[in-house]
Amino acid sequence: MCSPRFPLRSLRIPLGSLREPQNQKHMKKLSLFTLLGWIIFACSSPSHDLLITNVNVIDIVTGEVLLNRTVAIDGDEITAIYTKTIKPQAGTEVVDVTGKYLIPGLWDMHVHNNWNYEDTNDLLVANGIVGAREMWGDMKIRRKMDEERASGKPIIDIYSAGVLTDGAPKIWPSSAEVTTPEEAEALVRCQVAQGADFIKVYSRLDSACFFTIGKTAIELGVPFSGHVPDSVSIIDALAAGMLTSEHLYGLQELGYSELELKEVDSLFEVGNRIEALQKGLKFFDSSAMKEKLQKLDLSKHWFSPTMVTLRGVRSMQDSVFTSDPRISYLPNYMTEDWKPRRTMGSQRMMPSLELMQQLYQNDFQILTNLIESKAQIIAGTDYPNPWAFPGFSMHDELEIYVQAGMTPLQALQTATLNPAKVMKNDRIGSVEKGKLASLVLLNSNPLDDINAIREIESVVLRGKVFDRIALDEMLQEAKNKAALPSLMEWFQTVQDMPKELMALENKLDSMSTKYHLSGLEFLINYVGYNLLGENALDQAMEIFALNTRMHPHSQNVWDSYAESFLMQGDTVNAIQYYQKALDMYPCNHVIEKRLLALKP
């Protein structure tokens, strides 16, 4: 029986009502209808799009388990959390999850997702990852993902850096390189204007460029994060306002004396890498590191350890990792670089497995020191680096944090509450009214055992429920796609590659069921440049033009198309297409310099 609650003032009788009304019968009917209306209004259940009933909600802030709640969702938002049973209205979707546990969706705070999201997105969702911090952004790809998300596709949310910003000589060919403070400032301003959420700094920046990047980013109201450069100490990086640092870089040196640090650095400078690593292990003093940490103001800085990648890189010769069955979910192009020879150079220069394991134990000790020092930590995996599996490895990362001394609640916070703080996003991070309805439903309590996050019953992504059947279908589809032969295997069977590529434009759908088409853009470019080298200019131009039709949003293909004109002496068309490429992403200073050199 409903017990409607009326405001007390609604039951007060105005003095004027004590007089007999002229039409008493009419007034009695009106009062009766009014009272019935109040009762109906008070007794009716509110209408919602989705009700998750009988669920145990994990309060991610306090660690309290709120038993037997009903979570109401409308659109992409949590609109209420009820302690009582709510009668569903017509059209309301009801999911009864008696005995299950609800946590906020997880965020992976260090990923390289841009160039592989079509192969990894479903793996992320199926493992409870609802958002990621992209550490090497491409605004064109980000806009494409935004469009797909807006169309209803289950694309995770992205918080993105601009282009990776390095010093000279840059480590990665497609990253940006700055050598003066003026270049550094201009690049930051350009990236922010293009929509970057933060600036990613890298290892070879000199100190002047690093500090200029930091100053400019702070002036523009965006964070700067990434590698602590070789030229800057972790102490100076924190003082400059660096928001997050990755991979524990710069922390090892806190365990050295000044003389020991100089000795290790000198060994690296002369190329004696293995001896430098051995000396570093010998010199490292954990107590000295903790003592220095206690003297630092860590309140405005966050560490992203990426332990699964540190462990993976240190374990590339370990069959325990190289036989991991989760590799079946990833296409060959993602795992080819996991082989030691490709990643670390020749086998002769590869440190022994014993030394690599010692290095990982040292990494683990540094993580333990951070936890004991109450440093602020965010969880990131750095996939697809060696043995960092999209989605799956976030569970591994949190398990490592617990092994290093965190409580399960603290570990969960590194992938939920803490990311919300870092990104200043008050719509995520907890299960509360007004928050984004991106959630993970677990079969058991993760506060008892962090490995409960591996046993996912359902994922809610912006209000849409993906049950266990749907998640398993995502995983199976990813595995089926990963098993397809690569384009390189097709390449080796073709006699007349230019002819086959030209025909491919009209049969992509049928090809996609037989081969994994990732890397098609680069294969077409490869063939085009080979034809240029053979002086088959007309064919080369056709191939480059084909690539612009098949990948019209790629700056790289328009840049190559422009270069093909330039190689034939056609500066007019070269300028036209270099400009088109630059318009796609004005922060590419390499193309900008080419244009300046060509224009009269």
Coordinates of C-alpha atoms in Angstrom, one line a residue:
M1 CA 0.0 0.0 0.0
C2 CA 1.4 3.4 -1.0
S3 CA 1.8 6.0 1.8
P4 CA 1.9 9.3 0.0
R5 CA 3.8 12.1 1.7
F6 CA 2.3 15.5 1.4
P7 CA 3.9 18.8 2.4
L8 CA 2.4 19.8 5.8
R9 CA 1.4 23.2 4.4
S10 CA -0.8 21.4 1.8
L11 CA -2.9 20.0 4.6
R12 CA -3.5 23.4 6.3
I13 CA -7.0 24.7 6.0
P14 CA -7.1 28.4 5.2
L15 CA -9.4 30.4 7.5
G16 CA -11.6 31.4 4.6
S17 CA -12.5 27.8 3.9
L18 CA -14.5 27.7 7.2
R19 CA -17.2 29.6 5.5
E20 CA -19.9 27.7 3.6
P21 CA -19.1 28.0 -0.2
Q22 CA -21.9 28.9 -2.5
N23 CA -21.6 25.7 -4.5
Q24 CA -20.7 23.2 -1.8
K25 CA -21.3 20.1 -3.9
H26 CA -19.1 21.4 -6.7
M27 CA -16.3 22.2 -4.2
K28 CA -16.5 18.7 -2.7
K29 CA -16.0 17.1 -6.1
L30 CA -13.1 19.4 -6.8
S31 CA -11.4 18.6 -3.5
L32 CA -11.9 14.8 -4.1
F33 CA -10.4 15.0 -7.6
T34 CA -7.5 17.0 -6.3
L35 CA -6.8 14.5 -3.5
L36 CA -7.0 11.6 -5.9
G37 CA -4.5 13.4 -8.2
W38 CA -2.1 13.9 -5.3
I39 CA -2.3 10.2 -4.4
I40 CA -1.8 9.0 -8.0
F41 CA 1.1 11.3 -8.4
A42 CA 2.7 10.2 -5.1
C43 CA 2.1 6.5 -5.8
S44 CA 3.3 6.3 -9.4
S45 CA 6.9 5.1 -10.1
P46 CA 9.1 7.5 -12.0
S47 CA 9.7 6.6 -15.7
H48 CA 13.3 5.6 -16.7
D49 CA 15.0 4.2 -19.8
L50 CA 16.8 1.5 -17.8
L51 CA 16.7 0.1 -14.3
I52 CA 19.5 -2.1 -12.9
T53 CA 17.9 -3.8 -10.0
N54 CA 19.1 -5.6 -6.8
V55 CA 22.7 -4.5 -7.4
N56 CA 25.4 -4.0 -4.9
V57 CA 27.0 -0.6 -5.7
I58 CA 30.7 0.0 -4.8
D59 CA 31.2 3.5 -3.4
I60 CA 34.6 4.1 -5.1
V61 CA 35.4 6.9 -2.7
T62 CA 34.7 5.3 0.7
G63 CA 34.8 1.6 -0.2
E64 CA 31.3 1.1 1.3
V65 CA 29.2 -1.5 -0.4
L66 CA 25.6 -0.2 -1.0
L67 CA 23.5 -3.3 -0.9
N68 CA 20.4 -4.0 -3.1
R69 CA 20.2 -0.8 -4.9
T70 CA 18.2 0.1 -8.1
V71 CA 20.3 2.2 -10.5
A72 CA 18.2 4.3 -12.9
I73 CA 19.6 5.4 -16.2
D74 CA 18.2 7.8 -18.7
G75 CA 20.0 8.4 -22.0
D76 CA 23.7 8.3 -21.0
E77 CA 23.3 9.4 -17.4
I78 CA 22.6 7.9 -14.0
T79 CA 19.5 9.8 -12.9
A80 CA 18.7 8.1 -9.6
I81 CA 19.9 5.4 -7.2
Y82 CA 17.0 4.0 -5.2
T83 CA 17.0 2.0 -2.0
K84 CA 13.5 0.6 -2.6
T85 CA 11.9 -1.4 -5.4
I86 CA 10.7 0.7 -8.3
K87 CA 7.9 -0.5 -10.5
P88 CA 9.0 -0.2 -14.1
Q89 CA 6.9 1.8 -16.5
A90 CA 6.0 0.6 -20.0
G91 CA 9.1 0.7 -22.2
T92 CA 11.6 0.6 -19.3
E93 CA 14.4 -1.9 -19.8
V94 CA 14.9 -3.9 -16.5
V95 CA 18.1 -5.8 -15.8
D96 CA 17.9 -7.8 -12.5
V97 CA 21.4 -8.5 -11.3
T98 CA 20.8 -9.9 -7.8
G99 CA 24.1 -10.5 -6.0
K100 CA 26.3 -8.7 -8.6
Y101 CA 28.5 -5.7 -8.0
L102 CA 28.6 -2.4 -9.9
I103 CA 31.7 -0.3 -10.3
P104 CA 32.5 2.7 -12.5
G105 CA 33.8 1.9 -16.0
L106 CA 37.6 1.6 -16.1
W107 CA 39.9 4.1 -17.9
D108 CA 43.3 3.1 -19.3
M109 CA 45.4 6.2 -18.8
H110 CA 48.2 5.3 -21.2
V111 CA 47.3 3.9 -24.6
H112 CA 48.3 4.1 -28.2
N113 CA 44.9 3.5 -29.7
N114 CA 44.7 5.8 -32.7
W115 CA 46.1 3.6 -35.4
N116 CA 44.6 0.4 -34.2
Y117 CA 41.2 1.3 -32.6
E118 CA 39.2 -0.7 -35.2
D119 CA 41.0 -3.8 -34.0
T120 CA 41.1 -3.0 -30.3
N121 CA 38.0 -1.1 -29.4
D122 CA 35.8 -4.2 -28.8
L123 CA 38.6 -5.8 -26.7
L124 CA 38.6 -2.7 -24.5
V125 CA 34.8 -2.7 -24.0
A126 CA 34.7 -6.4 -23.4
N127 CA 37.2 -5.9 -20.5
G128 CA 35.3 -3.0 -18.9
I129 CA 37.5 -0.2 -20.4
V130 CA 35.1 2.6 -21.2
G131 CA 37.7 5.4 -21.9
A132 CA 41.4 5.9 -22.5
R133 CA 44.0 8.6 -22.5
E134 CA 45.6 8.6 -26.0
M135 CA 49.3 9.5 -25.6
W136 CA 50.1 10.1 -29.3
G137 CA 47.1 11.9 -30.8
D138 CA 46.0 12.3 -34.3
M139 CA 43.1 14.8 -34.5
K140 CA 41.8 13.4 -37.8
I141 CA 41.4 10.0 -36.3
R142 CA 40.0 11.4 -33.2
R143 CA 37.3 13.3 -35.2
K144 CA 36.5 10.1 -37.0
M145 CA 36.0 8.2 -33.7
D146 CA 33.9 11.1 -32.5
E147 CA 31.7 10.8 -35.6
E148 CA 31.3 7.0 -35.2
R149 CA 30.5 7.4 -31.5
A150 CA 27.9 10.0 -32.3
S151 CA 26.3 7.6 -34.8
G152 CA 25.7 5.0 -32.0
K153 CA 28.8 2.8 -32.4
P154 CA 30.2 1.5 -29.1
I155 CA 33.4 3.5 -29.4
I156 CA 35.1 4.2 -26.0
D157 CA 35.6 7.8 -24.9
I158 CA 39.0 9.4 -25.6
Y159 CA 41.1 12.1 -23.9
S160 CA 43.9 12.9 -26.3
A161 CA 47.3 14.4 -26.6
G162 CA 48.4 16.1 -29.8
V163 CA 51.4 14.8 -31.7
L164 CA 54.2 13.3 -29.7
T165 CA 56.8 16.1 -29.1
D166 CA 60.4 15.2 -29.0
G167 CA 63.8 16.8 -29.4
A168 CA 66.6 16.2 -31.9
P169 CA 67.2 13.6 -33.2
K170 CA 63.7 12.4 -32.6
I171 CA 63.2 8.7 -31.7
W172 CA 60.1 8.1 -33.9
P173 CA 60.0 9.3 -37.5
S174 CA 56.4 10.5 -37.4
S175 CA 56.7 12.5 -34.2
A176 CA 57.3 16.2 -34.0
E177 CA 60.8 17.5 -33.4
V178 CA 61.6 20.9 -31.8
T179 CA 65.1 22.3 -31.3
T180 CA 64.4 25.8 -30.0
P181 CA 62.1 27.4 -27.4
E182 CA 60.4 29.3 -30.2
E183 CA 59.6 26.1 -32.1
A184 CA 58.4 24.5 -28.9
E185 CA 56.0 27.3 -28.0
A186 CA 54.6 27.5 -31.6
L187 CA 54.0 23.7 -31.6
V188 CA 52.1 23.8 -28.3
R189 CA 49.9 26.7 -29.4
C190 CA 49.2 24.9 -32.6
Q191 CA 48.3 21.6 -30.9
V192 CA 45.9 23.3 -28.5
A193 CA 44.3 25.2 -31.3
Q194 CA 43.7 21.9 -33.1
G195 CA 41.9 20.4 -30.1
A196 CA 44.6 18.5 -28.1
D197 CA 43.5 17.9 -24.5
F198 CA 47.1 17.9 -23.3
I199 CA 50.7 18.0 -24.6
K200 CA 52.8 14.8 -24.7
V201 CA 56.5 15.4 -24.1
Y202 CA 59.3 12.9 -24.9
S203 CA 62.7 11.7 -24.0
R204 CA 65.1 13.8 -26.2
L205 CA 63.7 17.3 -25.5
D206 CA 66.4 19.6 -24.2
S207 CA 65.7 21.4 -21.0
A208 CA 65.0 24.8 -22.6
C209 CA 62.3 23.3 -24.9
F210 CA 60.8 21.2 -22.1
F211 CA 60.4 24.2 -19.8
T212 CA 59.0 26.3 -22.6
I213 CA 56.4 23.6 -23.4
G214 CA 55.4 23.5 -19.8
K215 CA 55.1 27.2 -19.4
T216 CA 53.1 27.6 -22.6
A217 CA 50.8 24.7 -21.9
I218 CA 50.0 26.1 -18.4
E219 CA 49.4 29.5 -19.9
L220 CA 46.9 28.0 -22.3
G221 CA 45.2 26.0 -19.6
V222 CA 46.2 22.5 -20.7
P223 CA 48.4 19.9 -18.9
F224 CA 51.7 18.6 -20.2
S225 CA 52.6 15.0 -19.5
G226 CA 54.7 12.2 -20.8
H227 CA 58.3 11.1 -20.5
V228 CA 60.6 12.9 -18.1
P229 CA 63.3 13.9 -20.7
D230 CA 66.9 12.7 -20.3
S231 CA 67.9 16.3 -19.8
V232 CA 65.6 17.0 -16.9
S233 CA 65.4 15.5 -13.4
I234 CA 62.1 14.3 -12.0
I235 CA 62.5 17.0 -9.3
D236 CA 62.7 19.8 -11.9
A237 CA 59.9 18.2 -13.9
L238 CA 57.6 18.3 -10.9
A239 CA 58.6 21.9 -10.1
A240 CA 57.8 22.9 -13.7
G241 CA 54.2 21.7 -13.2
M242 CA 54.3 18.5 -15.2
L243 CA 50.9 16.8 -14.5
T244 CA 51.8 13.1 -15.1
S245 CA 55.0 11.2 -15.7
E246 CA 55.1 7.8 -17.4
H247 CA 56.9 4.5 -16.9
L248 CA 58.6 5.5 -13.6
Y249 CA 61.1 7.6 -15.6
G250 CA 63.3 9.8 -13.5
L251 CA 62.6 8.0 -10.3
Q252 CA 65.5 5.5 -10.4
E253 CA 68.0 8.4 -10.1
L254 CA 66.5 9.3 -6.7
G255 CA 68.2 6.1 -5.4
Y256 CA 71.7 7.2 -6.5
S257 CA 74.2 9.6 -5.1
E258 CA 75.4 12.4 -7.4
L259 CA 78.6 10.5 -8.2
E260 CA 76.8 7.3 -8.9
L261 CA 74.4 9.1 -11.2
K262 CA 77.3 10.6 -13.2
E263 CA 78.9 7.2 -13.5
V264 CA 75.7 5.5 -14.9
D265 CA 75.1 8.4 -17.3
S266 CA 78.6 8.3 -18.6
L267 CA 78.3 4.5 -19.4
F268 CA 75.1 5.2 -21.3
E269 CA 76.7 8.0 -23.2
V270 CA 79.5 5.8 -24.5
G271 CA 77.0 3.1 -25.5
N272 CA 77.9 0.6 -22.8
R273 CA 74.2 0.0 -22.1
I274 CA 74.4 -3.4 -20.3
E275 CA 77.1 -2.3 -17.9
A276 CA 75.1 0.9 -17.2
L277 CA 72.0 -1.2 -16.3
Q278 CA 74.1 -3.5 -14.1
K279 CA 75.7 -0.5 -12.3
G280 CA 72.3 1.1 -11.9
L281 CA 71.0 -2.0 -10.1
K282 CA 74.0 -2.1 -7.9
F283 CA 73.9 1.5 -6.9
F284 CA 70.1 1.8 -6.4
D285 CA 69.3 2.6 -2.7
S286 CA 65.6 2.2 -2.0
S287 CA 65.8 3.9 1.4
A288 CA 67.5 6.9 -0.2
M289 CA 64.8 7.1 -2.8
K290 CA 62.0 7.1 -0.2
E291 CA 63.8 9.7 1.8
K292 CA 63.9 12.0 -1.2
L293 CA 60.3 11.3 -2.1
Q294 CA 59.2 12.5 1.4
K295 CA 60.8 15.9 0.8
L296 CA 59.0 16.4 -2.5
D297 CA 55.6 18.0 -3.0
L298 CA 53.7 15.2 -4.8
S299 CA 50.3 16.6 -4.3
K300 CA 49.9 18.0 -7.8
H301 CA 51.6 15.2 -9.7
W302 CA 50.5 11.8 -10.9
F303 CA 52.6 8.8 -11.8
S304 CA 51.5 6.3 -14.5
P305 CA 53.8 3.3 -13.9
T306 CA 52.6 1.1 -16.9
M307 CA 53.9 -1.9 -15.1
V308 CA 52.5 -4.4 -17.6
T309 CA 54.7 -2.9 -20.3
L310 CA 57.7 -2.6 -18.1
R311 CA 57.2 -6.3 -17.3
G312 CA 56.6 -7.2 -20.9
V313 CA 59.7 -5.5 -22.2
R314 CA 61.7 -7.2 -19.5
S315 CA 60.2 -10.6 -20.3
M316 CA 60.5 -10.8 -24.1
Q317 CA 62.7 -14.0 -23.7
D318 CA 60.4 -15.5 -21.1
S319 CA 58.2 -18.3 -22.5
V320 CA 55.7 -17.6 -19.7
F321 CA 54.8 -14.4 -21.6
T322 CA 55.6 -15.4 -25.2
S323 CA 53.1 -18.3 -24.9
D324 CA 50.3 -16.1 -23.6
P325 CA 47.1 -17.3 -25.3
R326 CA 45.7 -13.7 -25.4
I327 CA 47.9 -13.0 -28.3
S328 CA 45.2 -14.8 -30.5
Y329 CA 43.1 -11.6 -30.2
L330 CA 45.7 -9.4 -31.9
P331 CA 46.5 -9.2 -35.6
N332 CA 50.1 -9.9 -36.6
Y333 CA 50.9 -6.3 -37.4
M334 CA 50.5 -5.4 -33.7
T335 CA 52.6 -8.2 -32.4
E336 CA 55.4 -8.4 -35.0
D337 CA 57.4 -5.8 -33.0
W338 CA 57.2 -7.8 -29.9
K339 CA 59.9 -10.1 -31.1
P340 CA 63.2 -9.4 -29.4
R341 CA 65.3 -8.9 -32.6
R342 CA 62.9 -6.3 -33.9
T343 CA 62.6 -4.4 -30.6
M344 CA 66.0 -4.6 -29.0
G345 CA 68.4 -5.1 -31.8
S346 CA 70.6 -8.2 -32.3
Q347 CA 70.5 -11.1 -29.9
R348 CA 74.1 -10.4 -29.1
M349 CA 73.2 -7.1 -27.6
M350 CA 70.1 -8.4 -25.7
P351 CA 70.5 -8.3 -22.0
S352 CA 70.2 -11.7 -20.4
L353 CA 66.8 -12.9 -19.1
E354 CA 68.3 -12.8 -15.6
L355 CA 69.3 -9.2 -15.9
M356 CA 65.9 -8.2 -17.4
Q357 CA 64.1 -9.9 -14.5
Q358 CA 66.3 -8.0 -12.0
L359 CA 65.4 -4.8 -13.8
Y360 CA 61.7 -5.5 -13.4
Q361 CA 62.1 -6.3 -9.7
N362 CA 63.7 -2.9 -9.4
D363 CA 60.8 -1.3 -11.2
F364 CA 58.5 -3.1 -8.7
Q365 CA 60.4 -1.8 -5.8
I366 CA 60.1 1.8 -7.1
L367 CA 56.3 1.3 -7.4
T368 CA 56.2 0.0 -3.8
N369 CA 58.1 3.1 -2.7
L370 CA 55.6 5.3 -4.5
I371 CA 52.7 3.6 -2.8
E372 CA 54.3 3.8 0.6
S373 CA 55.0 7.5 0.0
K374 CA 51.3 8.0 -0.8
A375 CA 52.1 9.2 -4.3
Q376 CA 49.1 9.7 -6.6
I377 CA 48.9 7.0 -9.2
I378 CA 46.8 6.4 -12.4
A379 CA 46.6 3.1 -14.1
G380 CA 47.8 2.8 -17.7
T381 CA 49.0 -0.2 -19.8
D382 CA 50.9 1.4 -22.8
Y383 CA 49.4 -1.1 -25.2
P384 CA 50.3 -2.3 -27.8
N385 CA 53.8 -2.5 -26.4
P386 CA 55.2 -6.0 -25.8
W387 CA 52.8 -8.2 -23.9
A388 CA 50.4 -5.4 -23.1
F389 CA 47.1 -6.6 -24.3
P390 CA 44.3 -4.1 -25.0
G391 CA 41.7 -4.4 -22.3
F392 CA 43.0 -7.6 -20.7
S393 CA 46.2 -6.0 -19.4
M394 CA 44.4 -3.4 -17.3
H395 CA 43.3 -6.2 -15.0
D396 CA 47.0 -7.3 -14.8
E397 CA 48.0 -3.7 -14.0
L398 CA 45.6 -3.4 -11.1
E399 CA 46.7 -6.8 -9.8
I400 CA 50.3 -5.7 -9.8
Y401 CA 49.4 -2.6 -7.8
V402 CA 47.8 -4.8 -5.1
Q403 CA 50.8 -7.0 -5.0
A404 CA 52.9 -3.9 -4.5
G405 CA 50.9 -2.8 -1.5
M406 CA 47.7 -1.1 -2.5
T407 CA 44.3 -2.2 -1.2
P408 CA 41.9 -3.4 -3.8
L409 CA 40.0 -0.1 -3.4
Q410 CA 43.1 2.0 -4.0
A411 CA 43.8 -0.1 -7.1
L412 CA 40.3 0.4 -8.4
Q413 CA 40.6 4.2 -7.8
T414 CA 43.7 4.4 -10.1
A415 CA 41.4 3.4 -13.0
T416 CA 38.3 5.3 -12.0
L417 CA 38.3 8.1 -9.5
N418 CA 41.9 9.2 -10.1
P419 CA 41.5 9.5 -13.9
A420 CA 38.5 11.7 -13.3
K421 CA 40.7 14.0 -11.2
V422 CA 43.5 14.1 -13.7
M423 CA 41.2 15.0 -16.6
K424 CA 39.0 17.2 -14.4
N425 CA 36.0 15.3 -15.6
D426 CA 33.2 15.4 -13.0
R427 CA 31.0 13.1 -15.1
I428 CA 33.1 10.0 -14.6
G429 CA 34.9 8.1 -11.8
S430 CA 32.0 6.9 -9.5
V431 CA 28.5 5.4 -9.5
E432 CA 26.4 8.4 -8.5
K433 CA 23.4 10.4 -9.7
G434 CA 24.4 12.8 -12.5
K435 CA 27.4 10.7 -13.6
L436 CA 27.9 9.1 -17.0
A437 CA 26.3 5.7 -17.3
S438 CA 29.5 3.9 -18.3
L439 CA 29.7 1.0 -15.8
V440 CA 31.0 -2.5 -15.2
L441 CA 28.9 -5.2 -13.5
L442 CA 31.0 -7.9 -11.8
N443 CA 30.1 -11.3 -10.5
S444 CA 31.9 -10.9 -7.2
N445 CA 33.2 -8.2 -4.9
P446 CA 36.4 -6.6 -6.2
L447 CA 37.1 -5.2 -2.7
D448 CA 37.6 -8.7 -1.5
D449 CA 39.8 -9.8 -4.4
I450 CA 40.9 -7.4 -7.2
N451 CA 40.8 -10.3 -9.7
A452 CA 37.0 -10.0 -9.5
I453 CA 37.4 -7.4 -12.2
R454 CA 38.2 -10.2 -14.6
E455 CA 34.8 -11.8 -14.1
I456 CA 32.6 -9.3 -15.9
E457 CA 28.9 -10.0 -16.2
S458 CA 27.9 -6.9 -18.3
V459 CA 29.3 -3.5 -19.4
V460 CA 27.2 -0.4 -19.7
L461 CA 28.6 2.1 -22.2
R462 CA 26.9 5.5 -22.1
G463 CA 23.6 3.9 -21.1
K464 CA 23.7 0.9 -23.5
V465 CA 24.0 -2.6 -21.9
F466 CA 26.3 -5.2 -23.3
D467 CA 25.6 -8.5 -21.5
R468 CA 27.9 -11.4 -21.3
I469 CA 26.7 -12.9 -24.6
A470 CA 27.3 -9.6 -26.4
L471 CA 30.8 -9.3 -24.8
D472 CA 31.7 -12.8 -25.8
E473 CA 30.6 -12.1 -29.4
M474 CA 32.9 -9.0 -29.4
L475 CA 35.8 -11.1 -28.3
Q476 CA 35.1 -13.9 -30.8
E477 CA 34.8 -11.4 -33.6
A478 CA 38.1 -9.8 -32.7
K479 CA 39.8 -13.2 -32.6
N480 CA 38.3 -14.2 -36.0
K481 CA 39.5 -10.9 -37.5
A482 CA 43.0 -11.3 -36.0
A483 CA 43.3 -14.8 -37.5
L484 CA 42.9 -13.5 -41.1
P485 CA 46.0 -13.5 -43.2
S486 CA 47.8 -10.2 -43.4
L487 CA 48.0 -8.0 -46.5
M488 CA 51.7 -8.9 -46.8
E489 CA 50.7 -12.5 -47.3
W490 CA 48.4 -11.4 -50.1
F491 CA 51.2 -9.2 -51.5
Q492 CA 53.5 -12.2 -51.8
T493 CA 51.0 -14.0 -54.0
V494 CA 50.4 -11.2 -56.5
Q495 CA 52.2 -11.0 -59.8
D496 CA 51.1 -7.5 -61.0
M497 CA 50.7 -5.5 -57.8
P498 CA 49.9 -2.1 -59.3
K499 CA 47.1 -3.7 -61.4
E500 CA 45.7 -5.6 -58.4
L501 CA 45.8 -2.5 -56.2
M502 CA 43.8 -0.5 -58.8
A503 CA 41.2 -3.3 -58.9
L504 CA 41.1 -3.5 -55.1
E505 CA 39.2 -0.2 -54.9
N506 CA 36.1 -1.9 -56.1
K507 CA 36.3 -5.2 -54.1
L508 CA 37.3 -4.1 -50.6
D509 CA 34.3 -5.7 -49.0
S510 CA 35.1 -9.2 -50.4
M511 CA 38.8 -8.7 -49.6
S512 CA 38.0 -7.8 -46.0
T513 CA 36.5 -11.3 -45.4
K514 CA 39.7 -12.9 -46.6
Y515 CA 42.5 -10.7 -45.4
H516 CA 43.3 -8.3 -42.5
L517 CA 43.3 -4.9 -44.3
S518 CA 45.2 -3.0 -41.6
G519 CA 48.2 -1.3 -43.2
L520 CA 46.6 -1.0 -46.7
E521 CA 47.4 2.7 -46.8
F522 CA 51.1 2.0 -46.2
L523 CA 51.2 -0.9 -48.6
I524 CA 49.8 1.4 -51.4
N525 CA 52.4 4.1 -50.6
Y526 CA 55.1 1.5 -50.6
V527 CA 54.2 0.3 -54.1
G528 CA 53.9 3.9 -55.3
Y529 CA 57.4 4.8 -54.2
N530 CA 58.8 1.6 -55.7
L531 CA 57.3 2.6 -59.1
L532 CA 58.8 6.0 -58.7
G533 CA 62.2 4.4 -58.1
E534 CA 61.7 2.3 -61.3
N535 CA 60.8 5.5 -63.2
A536 CA 57.3 4.2 -63.9
L537 CA 55.9 7.7 -63.3
D538 CA 52.5 7.3 -64.8
Q539 CA 51.8 4.2 -62.8
A540 CA 53.2 5.7 -59.7
M541 CA 50.9 8.7 -60.0
E542 CA 47.9 6.4 -60.5
I543 CA 48.8 4.5 -57.3
F544 CA 49.2 7.6 -55.2
A545 CA 46.0 9.0 -56.5
L546 CA 44.3 5.7 -55.6
N547 CA 45.5 6.1 -52.0
T548 CA 44.0 9.6 -51.8
R549 CA 40.6 8.2 -52.8
M550 CA 40.8 5.3 -50.4
H551 CA 42.2 7.2 -47.5
P552 CA 41.1 10.8 -48.1
H553 CA 41.5 11.8 -44.4
S554 CA 45.1 10.8 -44.2
Q555 CA 47.6 13.6 -44.1
N556 CA 50.3 11.1 -45.0
V557 CA 48.8 10.1 -48.4
W558 CA 48.3 13.7 -49.5
D559 CA 51.9 14.4 -48.5
S560 CA 53.1 11.5 -50.6
Y561 CA 51.0 12.6 -53.5
A562 CA 52.5 16.0 -53.3
E563 CA 56.0 14.5 -53.2
S564 CA 55.3 12.4 -56.3
F565 CA 54.6 15.7 -58.2
L566 CA 57.7 17.3 -56.8
M567 CA 59.8 14.4 -57.9
Q568 CA 58.6 15.0 -61.5
G569 CA 59.4 18.7 -61.3
D570 CA 55.7 19.8 -61.0
T571 CA 56.0 22.4 -58.2
V572 CA 52.5 23.8 -58.9
N573 CA 50.7 20.6 -58.0
A574 CA 53.3 19.8 -55.3
I575 CA 52.4 23.1 -53.5
Q576 CA 48.7 22.4 -54.0
Y577 CA 48.8 19.0 -52.4
Y578 CA 51.3 19.9 -49.7
Q579 CA 48.9 22.7 -48.7
K580 CA 46.0 20.2 -48.6
A581 CA 48.0 17.9 -46.3
L582 CA 49.0 20.8 -44.1
D583 CA 45.4 22.0 -43.8
M584 CA 44.5 18.7 -42.3
Y585 CA 46.9 19.2 -39.4
P586 CA 48.7 22.5 -39.4
C587 CA 51.1 21.4 -36.6
N588 CA 53.2 19.3 -39.0
H589 CA 56.2 21.6 -39.3
V590 CA 58.0 19.2 -41.7
I591 CA 55.3 19.9 -44.4
E592 CA 55.2 23.5 -43.4
K593 CA 59.0 23.8 -44.1
R594 CA 58.7 22.1 -47.4
L595 CA 56.0 24.5 -48.5
L596 CA 58.1 27.5 -47.5
A597 CA 61.0 26.2 -49.5
L598 CA 58.8 25.7 -52.6
K599 CA 56.8 28.9 -52.6
P600 CA 58.3 31.8 -54.5

